[in-house]
Amino acid sequence: MLFAIVPVKDLSKAKERLASLLPQDVRTELAYAMLEDVLTALKSATLIDRMFVVTMDRKAIGIAERTGIEVIEESEQKGESDSVDRASLVCKEMGADSVLVIPGDAPLIRPEDIDFIAGKESGSPSVIMIPARDKMGTNAILRNPPDAIPSRFGHDSFRKHIEEAGKKGIAFEYFENERVGLDIDHPEDLKFFASKESDTRTYRLLVSKNILGKIRA
């Protein structure tokens, strides 16, 4: 059984690193639009047995429920790694043999991207990753079993996850994917996203706010 989880923090003050381009209210709208894009893609993937959003955020919970995705509701958050590892253990208790973690802020993700990663799962202890564009972050990680290695999200997480796999003697693979690799955290990420028209809620939001010109400048 392969489960997928999308960790979501409180988005009311999201994306502070985009403050030079967008005011807070637009950054919050952007964060929810990206989440909807990701969850819509996840819901249409065919190789995932169960799907969860892991969060305390009430609006994110509402988006998940409307999309038809289950929720692991948190009572506290100590960071992304802690949220992912706790949720992965919950999934393991539910019968998951492996867990795929994908970000809620990578709006170009498509169902076939998710199925590609899921299709690489070998049924034996392994770690499969998609790095961020800068090869520093980890934008998707599939672990068999769900607790094969501890999460090391944050600065330089891609390297740290590879190191954790090495410590445990667990085979790992990684694949580059431009859509999965583009999580929008920094101004340059948003500018790259805005440079290419896409049929996403996120792009339509930027159009509706009349801010594409500012972002592309």
PDB file of C-alpha atoms in Angstrom:
ATOM      1  CA  MET A   1       0.000   0.000   0.000  1.00  0.00           C
ATOM      2  CA  LEU A   2       1.378   3.368  -1.059  1.00  0.00           C
ATOM      3  CA  PHE A   3       0.129   6.465   0.724  1.00  0.00           C
ATOM      4  CA  ALA A   4       0.889  10.101  -0.101  1.00  0.00           C
ATOM      5  CA  ILE A   5       1.043  13.010   2.318  1.00  0.00           C
ATOM      6  CA  VAL A   6       1.199  16.754   1.771  1.00  0.00           C
ATOM      7  CA  PRO A   7       2.438  18.666   4.843  1.00  0.00           C
ATOM      8  CA  VAL A   8       0.917  22.138   5.194  1.00  0.00           C
ATOM      9  CA  LYS A   9       1.880  24.714   7.809  1.00  0.00           C
ATOM     10  CA  ASP A  10      -0.223  27.725   8.824  1.00  0.00           C
ATOM     11  CA  LEU A  11      -0.570  29.613   5.547  1.00  0.00           C
ATOM     12  CA  SER A  12      -1.935  32.856   6.977  1.00  0.00           C
ATOM     13  CA  LYS A  13       1.610  34.228   7.147  1.00  0.00           C
ATOM     14  CA  ALA A  14       3.049  32.174   4.323  1.00  0.00           C
ATOM     15  CA  LYS A  15       5.838  32.941   1.895  1.00  0.00           C
ATOM     16  CA  GLU A  16       7.611  35.725   3.771  1.00  0.00           C
ATOM     17  CA  ARG A  17      10.535  35.464   1.344  1.00  0.00           C
ATOM     18  CA  LEU A  18       8.242  36.765  -1.411  1.00  0.00           C
ATOM     19  CA  ALA A  19       7.583  39.993   0.487  1.00  0.00           C
ATOM     20  CA  SER A  20       9.636  42.036  -1.981  1.00  0.00           C
ATOM     21  CA  LEU A  21       7.148  41.110  -4.722  1.00  0.00           C
ATOM     22  CA  LEU A  22       3.796  40.559  -3.021  1.00  0.00           C
ATOM     23  CA  PRO A  23       1.910  41.880   0.028  1.00  0.00           C
ATOM     24  CA  GLN A  24       0.924  39.371   2.698  1.00  0.00           C
ATOM     25  CA  ASP A  25      -2.712  39.010   1.636  1.00  0.00           C
ATOM     26  CA  VAL A  26      -1.666  38.056  -1.893  1.00  0.00           C
ATOM     27  CA  ARG A  27       1.040  35.720  -0.592  1.00  0.00           C
ATOM     28  CA  THR A  28      -1.571  33.924   1.478  1.00  0.00           C
ATOM     29  CA  GLU A  29      -3.925  33.639  -1.492  1.00  0.00           C
ATOM     30  CA  LEU A  30      -1.010  32.359  -3.544  1.00  0.00           C
ATOM     31  CA  ALA A  31      -0.202  29.680  -0.959  1.00  0.00           C
ATOM     32  CA  TYR A  32      -3.765  28.365  -0.966  1.00  0.00           C
ATOM     33  CA  ALA A  33      -3.941  28.448  -4.777  1.00  0.00           C
ATOM     34  CA  MET A  34      -0.730  26.407  -4.996  1.00  0.00           C
ATOM     35  CA  LEU A  35      -2.095  23.911  -2.497  1.00  0.00           C
ATOM     36  CA  GLU A  36      -5.255  23.485  -4.572  1.00  0.00           C
ATOM     37  CA  ASP A  37      -3.174  22.866  -7.689  1.00  0.00           C
ATOM     38  CA  VAL A  38      -1.103  20.218  -5.928  1.00  0.00           C
ATOM     39  CA  LEU A  39      -4.096  18.466  -4.371  1.00  0.00           C
ATOM     40  CA  THR A  40      -5.983  18.448  -7.661  1.00  0.00           C
ATOM     41  CA  ALA A  41      -3.028  16.714  -9.308  1.00  0.00           C
ATOM     42  CA  LEU A  42      -2.672  14.286  -6.414  1.00  0.00           C
ATOM     43  CA  LYS A  43      -6.338  13.356  -6.540  1.00  0.00           C
ATOM     44  CA  SER A  44      -6.005  12.436 -10.219  1.00  0.00           C
ATOM     45  CA  ALA A  45      -2.942  10.217  -9.719  1.00  0.00           C
ATOM     46  CA  THR A  46      -3.707   6.534 -10.229  1.00  0.00           C
ATOM     47  CA  LEU A  47      -0.986   4.731  -8.264  1.00  0.00           C
ATOM     48  CA  ILE A  48      -1.663   6.145  -4.794  1.00  0.00           C
ATOM     49  CA  ASP A  49      -3.838   4.085  -2.458  1.00  0.00           C
ATOM     50  CA  ARG A  50      -4.629   6.798   0.101  1.00  0.00           C
ATOM     51  CA  MET A  51      -3.888  10.519   0.198  1.00  0.00           C
ATOM     52  CA  PHE A  52      -3.584  12.867   3.163  1.00  0.00           C
ATOM     53  CA  VAL A  53      -3.017  16.504   4.003  1.00  0.00           C
ATOM     54  CA  VAL A  54      -1.155  16.945   7.298  1.00  0.00           C
ATOM     55  CA  THR A  55      -1.975  20.282   8.890  1.00  0.00           C
ATOM     56  CA  MET A  56      -3.508  22.465  11.569  1.00  0.00           C
ATOM     57  CA  ASP A  57      -4.641  25.059   9.032  1.00  0.00           C
ATOM     58  CA  ARG A  58      -8.456  25.181   8.933  1.00  0.00           C
ATOM     59  CA  LYS A  59      -8.678  26.520   5.392  1.00  0.00           C
ATOM     60  CA  ALA A  60      -6.245  23.881   4.154  1.00  0.00           C
ATOM     61  CA  ILE A  61      -8.417  21.256   5.813  1.00  0.00           C
ATOM     62  CA  GLY A  62     -11.416  22.649   3.952  1.00  0.00           C
ATOM     63  CA  ILE A  63      -9.568  22.547   0.631  1.00  0.00           C
ATOM     64  CA  ALA A  64      -8.528  18.940   1.254  1.00  0.00           C
ATOM     65  CA  GLU A  65     -12.066  17.903   2.128  1.00  0.00           C
ATOM     66  CA  ARG A  66     -13.500  19.577  -0.972  1.00  0.00           C
ATOM     67  CA  THR A  67     -10.892  17.837  -3.091  1.00  0.00           C
ATOM     68  CA  GLY A  68     -11.698  14.476  -1.547  1.00  0.00           C
ATOM     69  CA  ILE A  69      -8.409  14.024   0.255  1.00  0.00           C
ATOM     70  CA  GLU A  70      -8.158  12.768   3.816  1.00  0.00           C
ATOM     71  CA  VAL A  71      -6.727  14.859   6.627  1.00  0.00           C
ATOM     72  CA  ILE A  72      -4.339  14.045   9.440  1.00  0.00           C
ATOM     73  CA  GLU A  73      -5.110  16.964  11.709  1.00  0.00           C
ATOM     74  CA  GLU A  74      -2.306  18.137  13.949  1.00  0.00           C
ATOM     75  CA  SER A  75      -2.685  19.647  17.395  1.00  0.00           C
ATOM     76  CA  GLU A  76       0.756  21.244  17.215  1.00  0.00           C
ATOM     77  CA  GLN A  77       3.538  21.762  14.689  1.00  0.00           C
ATOM     78  CA  LYS A  78       7.231  21.551  15.508  1.00  0.00           C
ATOM     79  CA  GLY A  79       8.468  21.824  11.945  1.00  0.00           C
ATOM     80  CA  GLU A  80       8.038  20.084   8.621  1.00  0.00           C
ATOM     81  CA  SER A  81      10.304  17.141   9.413  1.00  0.00           C
ATOM     82  CA  ASP A  82       8.471  16.387  12.643  1.00  0.00           C
ATOM     83  CA  SER A  83       5.072  16.677  10.931  1.00  0.00           C
ATOM     84  CA  VAL A  84       6.117  14.365   8.116  1.00  0.00           C
ATOM     85  CA  ASP A  85       7.652  11.746  10.390  1.00  0.00           C
ATOM     86  CA  ARG A  86       4.666  11.679  12.732  1.00  0.00           C
ATOM     87  CA  ALA A  87       2.252  11.427   9.819  1.00  0.00           C
ATOM     88  CA  SER A  88       4.353   8.703   8.201  1.00  0.00           C
ATOM     89  CA  LEU A  89       4.064   6.603  11.356  1.00  0.00           C
ATOM     90  CA  VAL A  90       0.286   7.159  11.371  1.00  0.00           C
ATOM     91  CA  CYS A  91       0.195   5.951   7.771  1.00  0.00           C
ATOM     92  CA  LYS A  92       2.315   2.926   8.668  1.00  0.00           C
ATOM     93  CA  GLU A  93      -0.156   2.035  11.409  1.00  0.00           C
ATOM     94  CA  MET A  94      -2.938   2.310   8.810  1.00  0.00           C
ATOM     95  CA  GLY A  95      -1.209  -0.268   6.637  1.00  0.00           C
ATOM     96  CA  ALA A  96       1.083   1.797   4.399  1.00  0.00           C
ATOM     97  CA  ASP A  97       4.127  -0.069   3.107  1.00  0.00           C
ATOM     98  CA  SER A  98       5.553   3.165   1.711  1.00  0.00           C
ATOM     99  CA  VAL A  99       4.810   6.880   1.907  1.00  0.00           C
ATOM    100  CA  LEU A 100       5.353   9.570  -0.712  1.00  0.00           C
ATOM    101  CA  VAL A 101       5.760  13.138   0.540  1.00  0.00           C
ATOM    102  CA  ILE A 102       5.093  15.955  -1.921  1.00  0.00           C
ATOM    103  CA  PRO A 103       5.120  19.717  -1.306  1.00  0.00           C
ATOM    104  CA  GLY A 104       2.019  21.878  -1.245  1.00  0.00           C
ATOM    105  CA  ASP A 105       3.732  24.753  -3.053  1.00  0.00           C
ATOM    106  CA  ALA A 106       4.748  23.181  -6.364  1.00  0.00           C
ATOM    107  CA  PRO A 107       1.792  24.180  -8.546  1.00  0.00           C
ATOM    108  CA  LEU A 108       3.070  22.689 -11.806  1.00  0.00           C
ATOM    109  CA  ILE A 109       2.938  19.114 -10.497  1.00  0.00           C
ATOM    110  CA  ARG A 110       0.853  16.846 -12.703  1.00  0.00           C
ATOM    111  CA  PRO A 111      -0.780  13.479 -11.938  1.00  0.00           C
ATOM    112  CA  GLU A 112       1.694  11.739 -14.233  1.00  0.00           C
ATOM    113  CA  ASP A 113       4.594  13.169 -12.210  1.00  0.00           C
ATOM    114  CA  ILE A 114       3.188  11.623  -9.070  1.00  0.00           C
ATOM    115  CA  ASP A 115       2.556   8.317 -10.818  1.00  0.00           C
ATOM    116  CA  PHE A 116       6.105   8.358 -12.212  1.00  0.00           C
ATOM    117  CA  ILE A 117       7.553   8.528  -8.714  1.00  0.00           C
ATOM    118  CA  ALA A 118       5.084   5.946  -7.405  1.00  0.00           C
ATOM    119  CA  GLY A 119       5.971   3.634 -10.274  1.00  0.00           C
ATOM    120  CA  LYS A 120       9.610   3.594  -9.219  1.00  0.00           C
ATOM    121  CA  GLU A 121       8.723   2.025  -5.869  1.00  0.00           C
ATOM    122  CA  SER A 122      10.395  -1.395  -5.804  1.00  0.00           C
ATOM    123  CA  GLY A 123       8.725  -3.057  -2.844  1.00  0.00           C
ATOM    124  CA  SER A 124      11.966  -3.274  -0.887  1.00  0.00           C
ATOM    125  CA  PRO A 125      13.656  -0.825   1.498  1.00  0.00           C
ATOM    126  CA  SER A 126      14.436   2.201  -0.616  1.00  0.00           C
ATOM    127  CA  VAL A 127      14.376   5.979  -0.868  1.00  0.00           C
ATOM    128  CA  ILE A 128      13.344   7.780  -4.064  1.00  0.00           C
ATOM    129  CA  MET A 129      13.660  11.558  -4.383  1.00  0.00           C
ATOM    130  CA  ILE A 130      13.020  14.504  -6.663  1.00  0.00           C
ATOM    131  CA  PRO A 131      15.351  17.394  -5.760  1.00  0.00           C
ATOM    132  CA  ALA A 132      14.445  21.050  -5.931  1.00  0.00           C
ATOM    133  CA  ARG A 133      15.741  23.028  -8.906  1.00  0.00           C
ATOM    134  CA  ASP A 134      18.762  24.187  -6.915  1.00  0.00           C
ATOM    135  CA  LYS A 135      19.594  20.602  -5.832  1.00  0.00           C
ATOM    136  CA  MET A 136      19.449  21.778  -2.224  1.00  0.00           C
ATOM    137  CA  GLY A 137      15.884  20.983  -1.230  1.00  0.00           C
ATOM    138  CA  THR A 138      13.934  17.731  -1.436  1.00  0.00           C
ATOM    139  CA  ASN A 139      10.685  18.282  -3.309  1.00  0.00           C
ATOM    140  CA  ALA A 140       9.415  14.717  -3.250  1.00  0.00           C
ATOM    141  CA  ILE A 141      10.555  11.711  -1.286  1.00  0.00           C
ATOM    142  CA  LEU A 142       9.164   8.185  -1.286  1.00  0.00           C
ATOM    143  CA  ARG A 143      10.254   5.937   1.549  1.00  0.00           C
ATOM    144  CA  ASN A 144       9.774   2.203   1.895  1.00  0.00           C
ATOM    145  CA  PRO A 145       9.103   1.542   4.716  1.00  0.00           C
ATOM    146  CA  PRO A 146       7.534   4.888   5.708  1.00  0.00           C
ATOM    147  CA  ASP A 147      10.135   5.386   8.440  1.00  0.00           C
ATOM    148  CA  ALA A 148      13.099   4.091   6.424  1.00  0.00           C
ATOM    149  CA  ILE A 149      15.050   7.262   7.199  1.00  0.00           C
ATOM    150  CA  PRO A 150      14.258  10.341   9.299  1.00  0.00           C
ATOM    151  CA  SER A 151      13.178  13.522   7.556  1.00  0.00           C
ATOM    152  CA  ARG A 152      15.759  16.272   7.197  1.00  0.00           C
ATOM    153  CA  PHE A 153      13.725  19.002   5.503  1.00  0.00           C
ATOM    154  CA  GLY A 154      15.211  22.474   5.510  1.00  0.00           C
ATOM    155  CA  HIS A 155      18.519  23.802   4.230  1.00  0.00           C
ATOM    156  CA  ASP A 156      20.450  21.276   2.105  1.00  0.00           C
ATOM    157  CA  SER A 157      17.878  18.541   2.751  1.00  0.00           C
ATOM    158  CA  PHE A 158      18.599  16.673  -0.487  1.00  0.00           C
ATOM    159  CA  ARG A 159      22.172  15.952   0.579  1.00  0.00           C
ATOM    160  CA  LYS A 160      21.081  15.166   4.129  1.00  0.00           C
ATOM    161  CA  HIS A 161      18.489  12.644   2.967  1.00  0.00           C
ATOM    162  CA  ILE A 162      21.097  10.918   0.815  1.00  0.00           C
ATOM    163  CA  GLU A 163      23.412  10.786   3.837  1.00  0.00           C
ATOM    164  CA  GLU A 164      20.650   9.275   5.979  1.00  0.00           C
ATOM    165  CA  ALA A 165      20.056   6.568   3.373  1.00  0.00           C
ATOM    166  CA  GLY A 166      23.786   5.843   3.346  1.00  0.00           C
ATOM    167  CA  LYS A 167      23.891   5.529   7.127  1.00  0.00           C
ATOM    168  CA  LYS A 168      21.084   2.960   7.021  1.00  0.00           C
ATOM    169  CA  GLY A 169      22.487   1.110   4.019  1.00  0.00           C
ATOM    170  CA  ILE A 170      19.272   1.763   2.100  1.00  0.00           C
ATOM    171  CA  ALA A 171      19.310   2.067  -1.683  1.00  0.00           C
ATOM    172  CA  PHE A 172      18.313   5.455  -3.034  1.00  0.00           C
ATOM    173  CA  GLU A 173      17.523   6.899  -6.445  1.00  0.00           C
ATOM    174  CA  TYR A 174      16.739  10.414  -7.568  1.00  0.00           C
ATOM    175  CA  PHE A 175      15.179  11.839 -10.687  1.00  0.00           C
ATOM    176  CA  GLU A 176      15.048  15.407 -11.893  1.00  0.00           C
ATOM    177  CA  ASN A 177      11.655  16.841 -12.822  1.00  0.00           C
ATOM    178  CA  GLU A 178      11.238  20.530 -13.591  1.00  0.00           C
ATOM    179  CA  ARG A 179       7.593  20.639 -12.533  1.00  0.00           C
ATOM    180  CA  VAL A 180       8.070  18.856  -9.222  1.00  0.00           C
ATOM    181  CA  GLY A 181      11.334  20.687  -8.651  1.00  0.00           C
ATOM    182  CA  LEU A 182       9.726  24.127  -8.800  1.00  0.00           C
ATOM    183  CA  ASP A 183       8.447  24.930  -5.337  1.00  0.00           C
ATOM    184  CA  ILE A 184       7.763  28.635  -5.026  1.00  0.00           C
ATOM    185  CA  ASP A 185       9.715  29.958  -2.060  1.00  0.00           C
ATOM    186  CA  HIS A 186      11.947  32.702  -3.424  1.00  0.00           C
ATOM    187  CA  PRO A 187      11.384  35.633  -5.804  1.00  0.00           C
ATOM    188  CA  GLU A 188      13.375  33.881  -8.530  1.00  0.00           C
ATOM    189  CA  ASP A 189      11.072  30.841  -8.233  1.00  0.00           C
ATOM    190  CA  LEU A 190       7.997  32.999  -8.694  1.00  0.00           C
ATOM    191  CA  LYS A 191       9.582  34.842 -11.616  1.00  0.00           C
ATOM    192  CA  PHE A 192      10.404  31.535 -13.305  1.00  0.00           C
ATOM    193  CA  PHE A 193       6.855  30.310 -12.765  1.00  0.00           C
ATOM    194  CA  ALA A 194       5.354  33.552 -14.069  1.00  0.00           C
ATOM    195  CA  SER A 195       7.528  33.461 -17.184  1.00  0.00           C
ATOM    196  CA  LYS A 196       5.570  30.505 -18.576  1.00  0.00           C
ATOM    197  CA  GLU A 197       1.808  30.521 -18.889  1.00  0.00           C
ATOM    198  CA  SER A 198       0.162  27.520 -17.247  1.00  0.00           C
ATOM    199  CA  ASP A 199      -3.354  26.269 -16.747  1.00  0.00           C
ATOM    200  CA  THR A 200      -3.150  26.458 -12.966  1.00  0.00           C
ATOM    201  CA  ARG A 201      -5.089  28.258 -10.262  1.00  0.00           C
ATOM    202  CA  THR A 202      -1.828  29.824  -9.238  1.00  0.00           C
ATOM    203  CA  TYR A 203      -1.163  31.400 -12.624  1.00  0.00           C
ATOM    204  CA  ARG A 204      -4.772  32.556 -12.923  1.00  0.00           C
ATOM    205  CA  LEU A 205      -4.487  34.220  -9.526  1.00  0.00           C
ATOM    206  CA  LEU A 206      -1.438  36.190 -10.648  1.00  0.00           C
ATOM    207  CA  VAL A 207      -3.322  37.261 -13.778  1.00  0.00           C
ATOM    208  CA  SER A 208      -6.385  38.306 -11.778  1.00  0.00           C
ATOM    209  CA  LYS A 209      -4.240  40.448  -9.478  1.00  0.00           C
ATOM    210  CA  ASN A 210      -2.619  42.205 -12.444  1.00  0.00           C
ATOM    211  CA  ILE A 211       0.841  41.578 -11.031  1.00  0.00           C
ATOM    212  CA  LEU A 212       2.501  39.480 -13.734  1.00  0.00           C
ATOM    213  CA  GLY A 213       4.330  42.522 -15.060  1.00  0.00           C
ATOM    214  CA  LYS A 214       5.767  43.349 -11.661  1.00  0.00           C
ATOM    215  CA  ILE A 215       6.861  39.784 -11.074  1.00  0.00           C
ATOM    216  CA  ARG A 216       8.498  39.447 -14.480  1.00  0.00           C
ATOM    217  CA  ALA A 217      10.356  42.772 -14.184  1.00  0.00           C
TER     218      ALA A 217
END
